[in-house]
Amino acid sequence: MSCNLKEKNQALNFNDNTDTLLSRSYNFKLDKKQRDNYVNQVLFVLSDRPNDSLTRHYYFKLAGRHYNLNESEKYLKTCRKVYDLSLESKDSLGIAKSLQYLGDYHYNKFTNDSAYYYYSKAEKTYLNIKNNENIDRLKLYKANILFYEKDFSGCETAVINILKNIKNKNDIRLLYDCYITLGNTLEGTNNTKQALIYYNKADVITNQLKNDSQYLSLKAQTYNYLGKVFQKENKHTKAIYYFDKALSLLDFRNMEPLLYANLINNLGYSKFKLHDKSAVLYLNKALKIRDSLKNIPGIVSSKINLSEYYFNKNDIKKALLFNTEANTLAHDNKIFEDELKSLELLAKIDVKNVTFYNNRFMKLTDSLQNNERKTRNKFARIEFETDEILNQKKNIEEEKDKISFQRWLILGFSLFFILVIALLYLAKLQHNKNKELQFEQEQRKANEEIYQLMLDQQSKIDEGRQTEKKRIAQELHDGIMSKLTSTRLNLFILSKKTDEETIKKCLLHIAEIQNIEKEIRAISHDLNKDIFAGKDSFKSIITNLFDDLKTISEINSCIEIDDDINWETVEASIKMHIYRMFQEALQNIRKYSKANIVSAHISKDENHIHIEINDNGIGFNVEKVKSGIGLKNILSRVMIINGKLDIKSNVGKGTQISLIIPT
């Protein structure tokens, strides 16, 4: 009796302590570090707990706290943990719920195909255990994915079917979310009139959600959508009314920083359209918050808005800078709608390259149309595959029932003859059935792994293509362009001198053109080959750069290279980056520094190569300088090889470039 009472008290203490820690971790008045500390304490407590329903319940709550703290990888790890625990305990409801949570992770990461896959598996699992409570919510998540993939008709059909299903149910929150999604879909098809109807329906129904912990956020979100519709219709005064109305509800900075950033970005854009001078303050503030949250889609949107603002102010340089950065981010993260918007604006800003941007715009538009068709087919395939898995399971259950019936029938007849033979037969039959079920489970798991590998492989291929494009651009700028510029400057002397000695010198530079042709041919045939595979040592190649500088300018240059460095042991890729960085640095010195003395030194310790380049030129303000492509390429190469770059310079006192490169 006393033992049972002790166990009961321990369980109550565990519940109270865990609930207290979870409650504190949800207190937005505390900073993120404090809240994260409470979450870690819960994780520590749960790690020693047995796999029971209470432990799994708290793991789900813990995942929710990771979600609120924007700790996406910790959230994923916790979801996988509770999924494994649910599988281990054969908790079908826990399996379905953890699959739904995994879908939420991919949904927030914009990996829509994976999100759709997990949501579909969760839906089928709920159906299999006849739990209809969460099915409509999952269908709405899948409809939202169709919306983000521009399948507006599919999304609209799915939401209307959900509304039919919940017509007689009292799920106000789900009804609100359906109205919002339907409004988004109609707005996506430019049917703003109908979109306003559903957004207003959502606004009205929030009055029934006052007991919901997210009531104010839902209200603000609705006003944000209403404002965006009027913004789209160029009714900016009315749009500002709704954005201000949303911002007046509560302080979003801590509880909903992303929604807050969206609101002030939209408010700033409408103020800009109304020529309000305060607009740029809102736009910059939104960008700063989105940067801190690493919200890539938001960053892209903010930079496009700032680009449009500066273009309107005739500040072409800033407009081009913001839009180029936005275009690159949108392209790298496959935010195609914003990439199209940035290309359209770039064509207006950079009129010299309007044909180039228009061609990219049309090419991307055609590609998106093809991808939309493929996406619809892909989601249909995911539905088919999950249905197929469910049918297989259903067939297995039916087969199991059939065999079970036969087993009892055989057992009944066998009892009339011999009980022992019947028992042996039953044991053998059950053993075979277990092996069959185990094989089915392994086969299904293997199919899932193969499908995931296919998705991962496609992602790696896309990433490789972008990396290769960037590398080719750097090779052309740092190698070919540098050498062509040098040769052109050397041959320019023929326009001033034509004596025999000058012609002889120029003939040497004409021979350099053959080397440029070879380098272009080498890049064309095999961009991965080592350009330092010739007979000249790496030390000679670097020394030649300084000798060439003396020849083409009046700069007195010299370099000291530690003789103890064994360049054969240094990776070819590192040597390539060192060579290109020297090329870029010397070219910048010759063009801009007005120096007459340049010196450099290369040394090596056990794990690093140390490089220092000094000139006595006019120098520059390191804090204020606007980096050109040369300095950006040097920094890019330093980052690729995990090096460190330090530039020291003062106006009138020359410049010092220091590099530390791991080997």
XYZ file of C-alpha atoms in Angstrom:
663
model
C 0.000 0.000 0.000
C 2.825 2.429 0.972
C 4.766 1.567 -2.230
C 1.779 2.377 -4.434
C 1.291 5.695 -2.604
C 4.982 6.570 -3.063
C 4.839 5.838 -6.812
C 1.670 7.926 -7.115
C 3.331 10.882 -5.335
C 6.407 10.604 -7.581
C 4.188 10.686 -10.673
C 2.356 13.759 -9.363
C 5.664 15.531 -8.632
C 6.926 14.705 -12.129
C 3.760 16.128 -13.694
C 3.880 19.306 -11.595
C 7.586 19.945 -12.223
C 7.379 19.278 -15.957
C 4.266 21.399 -16.401
C 5.932 24.250 -14.493
C 9.045 24.123 -16.682
C 6.962 24.000 -19.874
C 4.821 26.906 -18.654
C 7.913 29.017 -17.970
C 9.354 28.194 -21.388
C 6.177 29.677 -22.921
C 6.545 32.963 -21.025
C 7.385 35.481 -23.779
C 8.384 38.080 -21.174
C 11.569 36.053 -20.619
C 14.403 36.217 -23.134
C 14.988 33.336 -25.524
C 18.025 32.026 -23.622
C 16.048 31.630 -20.376
C 13.133 29.947 -22.148
C 15.496 27.614 -23.970
C 17.092 26.678 -20.629
C 13.699 25.539 -19.272
C 13.125 23.481 -22.417
C 16.509 21.777 -21.960
C 15.584 20.900 -18.373
C 12.408 19.192 -19.618
C 14.450 17.266 -22.185
C 16.842 16.119 -19.454
C 13.965 14.913 -17.253
C 12.290 13.024 -20.125
C 15.506 11.260 -21.166
C 15.300 9.019 -18.061
C 11.580 8.330 -18.353
C 10.089 4.991 -19.514
C 8.271 4.871 -22.856
C 4.712 5.357 -21.679
C 1.800 7.535 -22.854
C 2.683 10.323 -20.373
C 6.281 10.523 -21.606
C 5.131 10.700 -25.239
C 2.575 13.371 -24.270
C 5.339 15.568 -22.854
C 7.586 14.949 -25.856
C 4.823 16.363 -28.070
C 4.602 19.416 -25.777
C 8.389 19.745 -25.894
C 8.287 19.747 -29.707
C 5.763 22.590 -29.522
C 8.140 24.635 -27.353
C 10.995 24.096 -29.844
C 8.628 25.307 -32.544
C 7.770 28.470 -30.588
C 11.483 29.171 -30.037
C 12.196 28.809 -33.783
C 14.576 25.913 -32.998
C 13.692 23.985 -36.149
C 16.399 21.299 -35.926
C 15.663 20.574 -32.266
C 11.976 20.430 -33.204
C 12.771 17.869 -35.938
C 14.898 15.768 -33.568
C 12.138 15.706 -30.931
C 9.486 14.771 -33.527
C 11.599 11.867 -34.740
C 12.142 10.766 -31.146
C 8.425 10.656 -30.327
C 7.760 8.947 -33.680
C 10.226 6.176 -32.757
C 8.708 5.872 -29.274
C 5.210 5.616 -30.796
C 6.367 2.918 -33.218
C 8.036 1.028 -30.392
C 4.879 1.083 -28.283
C 2.580 0.517 -31.323
C 0.761 3.735 -30.475
C -1.115 4.417 -33.727
C -2.435 7.792 -32.562
C 1.083 8.857 -31.569
C 2.422 7.682 -34.935
C -0.188 9.741 -36.799
C 0.440 12.811 -34.651
C 4.244 12.633 -35.022
C 3.886 12.223 -38.807
C 1.756 15.367 -38.771
C 4.466 17.206 -36.770
C 7.134 16.055 -39.246
C 4.958 17.424 -42.037
C 4.818 20.767 -40.175
C 8.631 20.886 -40.102
C 8.940 20.433 -43.870
C 6.028 22.812 -44.445
C 7.873 25.590 -42.602
C 11.071 24.746 -44.493
C 9.208 25.106 -47.835
C 10.060 21.504 -48.794
C 6.492 21.060 -49.922
C 6.814 17.613 -51.492
C 8.148 16.136 -48.210
C 5.479 17.990 -46.216
C 2.753 16.654 -48.521
C 4.149 13.128 -48.147
C 4.112 13.215 -44.317
C 0.676 14.850 -44.167
C -0.693 12.167 -46.507
C 0.789 9.380 -44.351
C -0.654 10.994 -41.212
C -4.082 11.308 -42.859
C -4.133 7.643 -43.889
C -3.030 6.597 -40.391
C -5.841 8.600 -38.790
C -8.298 7.023 -41.245
C -6.989 3.546 -40.456
C -7.645 3.967 -36.719
C -10.992 5.689 -37.445
C -9.891 8.935 -35.805
C -11.591 11.691 -37.803
C -10.783 14.562 -35.458
C -7.605 15.699 -37.267
C -8.300 14.606 -40.850
C -9.952 17.847 -41.994
C -7.056 19.857 -40.530
C -4.555 17.717 -42.469
C -6.556 18.196 -45.647
C -6.314 21.960 -45.116
C -2.524 21.714 -44.694
C -2.343 19.839 -47.998
C -4.583 22.445 -49.638
C -2.186 25.175 -48.443
C 0.690 23.309 -50.092
C -1.253 23.275 -53.359
C -1.716 27.046 -52.932
C 2.024 27.629 -52.477
C 2.675 25.497 -55.558
C 0.269 27.711 -57.564
C -2.312 24.943 -58.024
C -5.099 27.418 -57.208
C -7.944 25.378 -58.660
C -6.848 22.250 -56.765
C -6.529 24.266 -53.544
C -9.973 25.869 -53.967
C -11.631 22.505 -54.616
C -9.950 20.949 -51.559
C -11.016 23.794 -49.223
C -14.620 23.769 -50.455
C -14.783 20.001 -49.747
C -13.460 20.644 -46.222
C -16.110 23.321 -45.664
C -18.787 20.805 -46.707
C -17.403 18.252 -44.213
C -17.342 20.656 -41.255
C -20.667 22.311 -42.026
C -22.358 20.728 -39.014
C -19.287 20.716 -36.784
C -18.473 23.402 -34.236
C -14.798 23.784 -35.223
C -14.602 27.603 -35.445
C -10.805 27.728 -35.684
C -10.742 25.360 -38.656
C -13.540 27.352 -40.288
C -11.471 30.540 -39.829
C -8.388 28.907 -41.401
C -10.464 27.648 -44.357
C -11.749 31.172 -45.021
C -8.193 32.556 -44.936
C -6.875 29.882 -47.330
C -9.823 30.377 -49.681
C -9.217 34.145 -49.622
C -5.523 33.587 -50.403
C -6.398 31.303 -53.323
C -8.868 33.779 -54.816
C -6.388 36.610 -54.353
C -3.785 34.463 -56.125
C -6.084 34.291 -59.157
C -6.567 38.100 -58.933
C -10.200 37.644 -57.898
C -9.806 40.321 -55.222
C -13.528 40.969 -54.874
C -14.255 37.388 -53.783
C -11.058 37.310 -51.708
C -12.311 40.283 -49.665
C -15.582 38.439 -48.998
C -13.783 35.471 -47.408
C -11.274 37.630 -45.508
C -14.212 39.572 -44.029
C -15.903 36.269 -43.133
C -12.703 35.293 -41.317
C -12.707 38.659 -39.523
C -16.305 38.175 -38.354
C -15.711 34.637 -37.138
C -12.712 35.667 -35.006
C -15.226 37.207 -32.594
C -16.071 33.619 -31.621
C -12.388 32.855 -30.925
C -11.771 35.309 -28.068
C -10.872 32.435 -25.726
C -8.239 31.184 -28.187
C -4.680 31.985 -27.017
C -3.888 33.229 -30.530
C -6.988 35.418 -30.836
C -5.147 38.730 -31.290
C -2.672 37.190 -33.726
C -5.518 35.768 -35.810
C -7.247 39.137 -35.830
C -4.041 40.903 -36.868
C -3.385 38.312 -39.570
C -6.841 38.924 -41.052
C -6.266 42.689 -41.147
C -2.912 42.073 -42.813
C -4.574 40.044 -45.587
C -7.295 42.685 -46.038
C -4.641 45.388 -46.269
C -2.685 43.424 -48.868
C -5.760 43.108 -51.099
C -6.309 46.871 -51.037
C -2.582 47.329 -51.595
C -2.846 45.143 -54.674
C -5.727 47.330 -55.899
C -3.554 50.446 -55.313
C -5.947 51.631 -52.588
C -3.077 52.390 -50.229
C -4.916 54.682 -47.830
C -7.361 51.883 -47.046
C -4.497 49.380 -46.879
C -2.687 51.529 -44.300
C -5.895 51.670 -42.245
C -5.893 47.864 -41.879
C -2.133 47.586 -41.263
C -2.335 50.209 -38.490
C -5.396 48.457 -37.079
C -3.446 45.179 -36.859
C -0.413 46.818 -35.250
C -2.594 48.469 -32.605
C -3.859 45.133 -31.248
C -0.758 44.102 -29.268
C 3.022 44.208 -29.212
C 4.124 41.574 -31.754
C 7.849 42.087 -31.328
C 8.255 39.204 -28.865
C 5.244 36.971 -29.478
C 4.925 37.184 -33.276
C 8.101 38.828 -34.660
C 7.547 37.430 -38.162
C 3.964 38.740 -38.392
C 5.139 42.067 -36.983
C 7.851 42.311 -39.680
C 5.301 41.491 -42.399
C 2.952 44.201 -41.163
C 5.530 47.011 -40.990
C 6.943 45.964 -44.377
C 3.471 46.180 -45.943
C 2.769 49.439 -44.093
C 6.064 50.920 -45.317
C 5.343 49.929 -48.921
C 1.902 51.582 -48.923
C 3.369 54.703 -47.311
C 6.015 54.746 -50.053
C 3.289 54.572 -52.699
C 1.646 57.572 -51.023
C 5.021 59.433 -51.003
C 5.249 59.365 -47.209
C 8.857 60.181 -46.191
C 8.697 57.782 -43.229
C 8.250 54.791 -45.558
C 11.962 53.935 -45.764
C 12.169 53.669 -41.941
C 9.481 50.960 -41.903
C 11.036 49.098 -44.845
C 14.518 49.076 -43.253
C 13.104 48.016 -39.872
C 11.267 45.092 -41.478
C 14.464 43.995 -43.262
C 16.443 44.129 -40.006
C 13.919 41.916 -38.167
C 13.723 39.427 -41.027
C 17.528 39.283 -41.160
C 17.635 38.475 -37.435
C 15.051 35.693 -37.951
C 16.850 34.417 -41.094
C 13.494 34.584 -42.853
C 14.714 34.279 -46.456
C 11.353 34.924 -48.245
C 10.830 37.998 -46.069
C 14.367 39.273 -46.729
C 13.805 38.932 -50.484
C 10.481 40.825 -50.273
C 12.025 43.629 -48.189
C 14.961 44.094 -50.552
C 12.685 44.244 -53.603
C 10.559 46.907 -51.882
C 13.673 48.917 -50.928
C 14.978 48.599 -54.488
C 11.709 49.962 -55.844
C 11.832 52.777 -53.272
C 15.370 53.877 -54.233
C 14.602 53.534 -57.937
C 11.683 55.883 -57.405
C 14.139 58.277 -55.687
C 16.533 57.992 -58.698
C 19.202 56.390 -56.494
C 20.067 53.818 -59.174
C 23.112 52.479 -57.340
C 21.190 51.478 -54.192
C 18.225 50.271 -56.224
C 20.476 47.976 -58.280
C 22.326 46.725 -55.183
C 19.159 45.744 -53.273
C 17.510 44.168 -56.316
C 20.597 42.185 -57.334
C 20.854 40.771 -53.798
C 17.117 39.977 -53.779
C 17.356 38.263 -57.179
C 20.290 36.112 -56.058
C 18.541 35.074 -52.819
C 15.282 34.320 -54.619
C 17.088 32.254 -57.252
C 19.235 30.311 -54.739
C 16.208 29.515 -52.534
C 13.794 28.820 -55.433
C 11.419 31.670 -54.525
C 10.387 31.963 -58.139
C 7.559 34.500 -57.843
C 9.880 37.039 -56.204
C 12.639 36.190 -58.691
C 10.264 37.132 -61.515
C 9.356 40.351 -59.690
C 13.028 41.267 -59.234
C 13.840 40.537 -62.898
C 10.969 42.764 -63.966
C 12.288 45.588 -61.783
C 15.912 45.009 -62.867
C 14.860 45.542 -66.476
C 13.652 49.007 -65.477
C 16.690 49.877 -63.351
C 19.510 48.509 -65.511
C 18.251 49.606 -68.936
C 21.535 48.661 -70.614
C 20.829 44.987 -69.912
C 17.068 45.052 -70.399
C 17.203 42.371 -73.118
C 19.162 40.048 -70.824
C 16.665 40.439 -67.951
C 13.648 40.059 -70.234
C 15.079 36.828 -71.666
C 15.658 35.480 -68.153
C 12.122 36.515 -67.199
C 10.567 34.658 -70.137
C 12.770 31.611 -69.626
C 11.886 31.417 -65.926
C 8.170 31.900 -66.686
C 8.221 28.986 -69.140
C 10.148 26.857 -66.651
C 7.644 27.609 -63.865
C 4.716 26.610 -66.060
C 6.378 23.271 -66.761
C 7.221 22.811 -63.068
C 3.630 23.520 -62.026
C 2.426 20.709 -64.262
C 5.113 18.394 -62.881
C 4.238 19.408 -59.299
C 0.572 18.552 -59.746
C 1.611 15.147 -61.101
C 4.056 14.716 -58.229
C 1.436 15.349 -55.535
C -0.981 13.038 -57.315
C 1.745 10.381 -57.276
C 2.323 10.904 -53.538
C -1.413 10.442 -52.943
C -1.351 7.288 -55.050
C 1.644 5.858 -53.211
C 0.181 6.509 -49.763
C -3.157 5.044 -50.903
C -1.289 2.038 -52.211
C 0.426 1.558 -48.841
C -2.951 1.784 -47.097
C -4.495 -0.724 -49.527
C -1.596 -3.079 -48.972
C -2.145 -2.844 -45.241
C -5.867 -3.371 -45.698
C -5.214 -6.423 -47.871
C -2.852 -7.778 -45.255
C -5.523 -7.327 -42.587
C -8.125 -9.042 -44.765
C -5.697 -11.857 -45.488
C -4.943 -12.087 -41.816
C -8.653 -12.364 -40.995
C -9.110 -14.986 -43.676
C -6.199 -17.051 -42.450
C -7.401 -16.617 -38.887
C -10.802 -17.985 -39.872
C -9.192 -20.926 -41.643
C -6.999 -21.513 -38.647
C -9.954 -21.775 -36.288
C -11.865 -23.904 -38.764
C -8.955 -26.309 -39.104
C -8.495 -26.288 -35.370
C -12.175 -27.102 -34.829
C -12.126 -30.087 -37.193
C -8.746 -31.239 -35.887
C -10.072 -31.408 -32.355
C -12.243 -34.293 -33.551
C -9.157 -36.176 -34.640
C -6.009 -35.144 -32.798
C -5.383 -32.045 -30.688
C -1.589 -32.185 -30.805
C -1.362 -32.109 -34.623
C -3.706 -29.119 -34.748
C -1.581 -27.143 -32.222
C 1.653 -27.814 -34.142
C 0.022 -26.747 -37.404
C -1.283 -23.547 -35.821
C 2.164 -22.634 -34.453
C 3.803 -23.164 -37.850
C 1.093 -21.140 -39.603
C 1.483 -18.250 -37.154
C 5.269 -18.250 -37.610
C 4.943 -17.996 -41.382
C 2.440 -15.190 -41.031
C 4.758 -13.179 -38.792
C 7.582 -13.545 -41.303
C 5.270 -12.376 -44.073
C 4.217 -9.294 -42.109
C 7.831 -8.505 -41.231
C 8.786 -8.733 -44.903
C 5.937 -6.370 -45.861
C 7.063 -3.825 -43.271
C 10.693 -3.971 -44.409
C 9.657 -3.603 -48.046
C 7.492 -0.571 -47.245
C 10.314 1.032 -45.271
C 12.748 0.413 -48.133
C 10.336 2.030 -50.614
C 10.085 5.102 -48.386
C 13.885 5.356 -48.099
C 14.324 5.056 -51.873
C 11.781 7.812 -52.449
C 13.518 10.085 -49.937
C 16.902 9.391 -51.545
C 15.485 10.405 -54.935
C 14.293 13.727 -53.469
C 17.673 14.339 -51.778
C 19.582 13.500 -54.969
C 17.548 15.961 -57.040
C 18.201 18.661 -54.465
C 21.960 17.985 -54.581
C 21.975 18.117 -58.392
C 20.274 21.538 -58.352
C 22.714 22.798 -55.730
C 25.705 21.485 -57.754
C 24.542 23.317 -60.863
C 24.421 26.652 -59.042
C 27.850 26.085 -57.480
C 29.379 25.235 -60.873
C 27.931 28.385 -62.485
C 29.435 30.543 -59.756
C 32.835 28.822 -60.061
C 32.955 29.318 -63.842
C 32.174 33.026 -63.407
C 35.031 33.390 -60.939
C 37.447 31.522 -63.231
C 36.617 33.813 -66.164
C 36.880 37.023 -64.112
C 39.999 36.156 -62.107
C 41.935 34.394 -64.880
C 40.956 35.271 -68.415
C 39.814 38.867 -67.825
C 42.874 39.674 -65.707
C 45.300 38.364 -68.331
C 43.481 40.051 -71.223
C 43.543 43.384 -69.361
C 47.281 42.999 -68.677
C 48.069 42.094 -72.312
C 45.974 44.981 -73.631
C 47.806 47.496 -71.435
C 51.195 46.103 -72.484
C 50.352 46.336 -76.189
C 48.955 49.849 -75.809
C 52.534 51.178 -75.842
C 52.645 50.466 -79.613
C 50.377 53.481 -80.103
C 53.167 55.660 -78.662
C 56.417 53.846 -79.513
C 57.291 51.773 -82.571
C 61.047 51.336 -82.135
C 62.560 47.888 -82.509
C 63.141 47.328 -78.803
C 59.476 48.139 -77.997
C 58.246 45.794 -80.739
C 60.417 42.962 -79.359
C 58.944 43.463 -75.902
C 55.417 43.492 -77.320
C 56.038 40.273 -79.226
C 56.535 38.598 -75.846
C 53.108 39.848 -74.729
C 51.529 38.684 -77.990
C 52.786 35.213 -77.075
C 50.842 35.582 -73.844
C 47.634 35.562 -75.934
C 48.435 31.945 -76.826
C 48.523 31.148 -73.113
C 45.109 32.807 -72.724
C 43.794 30.681 -75.602
C 45.126 27.581 -73.861
C 43.466 28.566 -70.593
C 40.118 29.149 -72.309
C 40.460 25.773 -74.053
C 41.351 24.126 -70.737
C 38.293 25.674 -69.047
C 36.085 24.503 -71.899
C 37.349 20.895 -71.819
C 37.870 20.277 -68.150
C 37.163 22.994 -65.576
C 38.338 20.702 -62.793
C 41.865 20.154 -64.082
C 44.821 21.579 -62.142
C 46.196 24.686 -63.964
C 49.408 24.289 -62.023
C 50.234 20.898 -63.548
C 52.837 22.394 -65.941
C 56.583 22.350 -65.549
C 56.832 25.700 -63.706
C 56.756 25.525 -59.910
C 54.080 27.351 -57.962
C 56.739 29.657 -56.547
C 57.793 30.638 -60.096
C 54.177 31.273 -61.109
C 53.604 33.670 -58.198
C 56.965 35.376 -58.768
C 56.041 35.931 -62.432
C 52.963 37.913 -61.325
C 55.222 40.407 -59.562
C 57.654 40.486 -62.515
C 54.721 41.237 -64.840
C 53.662 44.111 -62.557
C 57.093 45.708 -62.983
C 56.824 45.339 -66.749
C 53.382 46.902 -67.204
C 53.741 49.699 -64.627
C 56.273 51.827 -62.805
C 55.628 50.013 -59.549
C 58.686 48.523 -57.841
C 57.433 45.122 -56.639
C 59.025 42.182 -54.825
C 57.931 38.985 -53.066
C 59.603 36.724 -50.510
C 58.494 33.079 -50.406
C 59.691 30.784 -47.644
C 61.911 28.130 -49.271
C 60.843 25.570 -46.657
C 57.279 25.446 -48.073
C 56.721 22.173 -49.950
C 54.103 23.286 -52.479
C 53.680 19.695 -53.732
C 51.866 18.860 -50.475
C 49.428 21.781 -50.799
C 46.126 20.946 -52.488
C 45.782 22.198 -56.065
C 42.485 23.941 -55.253
C 44.149 25.968 -52.475
C 47.020 26.964 -54.783
C 44.489 28.005 -57.421
C 42.702 30.295 -54.940
C 46.005 31.774 -53.691
C 47.074 32.515 -57.283
C 43.749 34.158 -58.122
C 43.790 36.250 -54.945
C 47.287 37.530 -55.779
C 46.087 38.370 -59.315
C 43.113 40.306 -57.959
C 45.114 42.143 -55.276
C 47.880 43.248 -57.675
C 45.341 44.360 -60.265
C 43.508 46.480 -57.653
C 46.824 47.994 -56.477
C 47.821 48.901 -60.046
C 44.381 50.384 -60.861
C 43.514 52.313 -57.718
C 46.338 52.629 -55.157
C 48.795 54.982 -57.007
C 51.545 53.061 -55.181
C 55.146 52.865 -56.394
C 56.264 50.121 -53.990
C 54.574 46.754 -53.460
C 55.972 43.962 -51.291
C 54.642 40.566 -50.307
C 55.682 37.681 -48.087
C 54.513 34.026 -47.932
C 55.361 31.808 -44.957
C 53.977 28.597 -43.451
C 53.638 27.093 -40.014
C 52.478 23.574 -39.193
C 48.849 24.008 -40.259
C 48.552 27.391 -42.011
C 49.934 29.464 -44.878
C 50.452 33.141 -43.983
C 50.352 35.788 -46.740
C 50.946 39.515 -46.388
C 50.751 42.125 -49.196
C 51.752 45.773 -48.554
C 51.691 48.896 -50.708
C 52.561 52.575 -50.079
C 49.573 53.908 -52.040
C 46.856 56.403 -51.184
C 44.931 53.912 -49.064
C 41.199 54.037 -48.303
C 38.663 53.991 -45.457
C 38.006 50.286 -44.823
C 34.719 51.000 -42.996
C 33.214 53.101 -45.803
C 34.569 51.505 -48.975
C 32.000 49.975 -51.346
C 33.452 46.599 -52.336
C 33.755 45.968 -56.048
C 33.719 42.556 -57.698
C 37.477 42.243 -57.139
C 37.356 42.469 -53.333
C 34.161 40.402 -53.269
C 35.915 37.631 -55.251
C 38.889 37.686 -52.843
C 36.507 37.386 -49.872
C 34.541 34.638 -51.648
C 37.692 32.601 -52.253
C 38.825 33.077 -48.645
C 35.460 31.733 -47.436
C 35.626 28.729 -49.816
C 38.971 27.576 -48.341
C 37.955 28.452 -44.743
C 40.612 31.154 -44.482
C 40.763 34.488 -42.669
C 41.127 37.899 -44.381
C 42.202 41.151 -42.703
C 42.522 44.455 -44.626
C 44.165 47.427 -42.872
C 44.278 50.790 -44.617
C 44.153 54.495 -43.883
C 43.858 57.363 -46.324
C 47.376 58.430 -47.352
C 49.101 55.592 -45.455
C 48.915 52.643 -47.842
C 47.212 49.267 -47.481
C 48.057 45.910 -45.850
C 46.265 42.669 -46.812
C 46.791 39.680 -44.495
C 45.611 36.132 -45.260
C 45.692 32.994 -43.096
C 44.849 29.802 -45.017
C 44.509 26.347 -43.408
C 46.279 23.485 -45.214
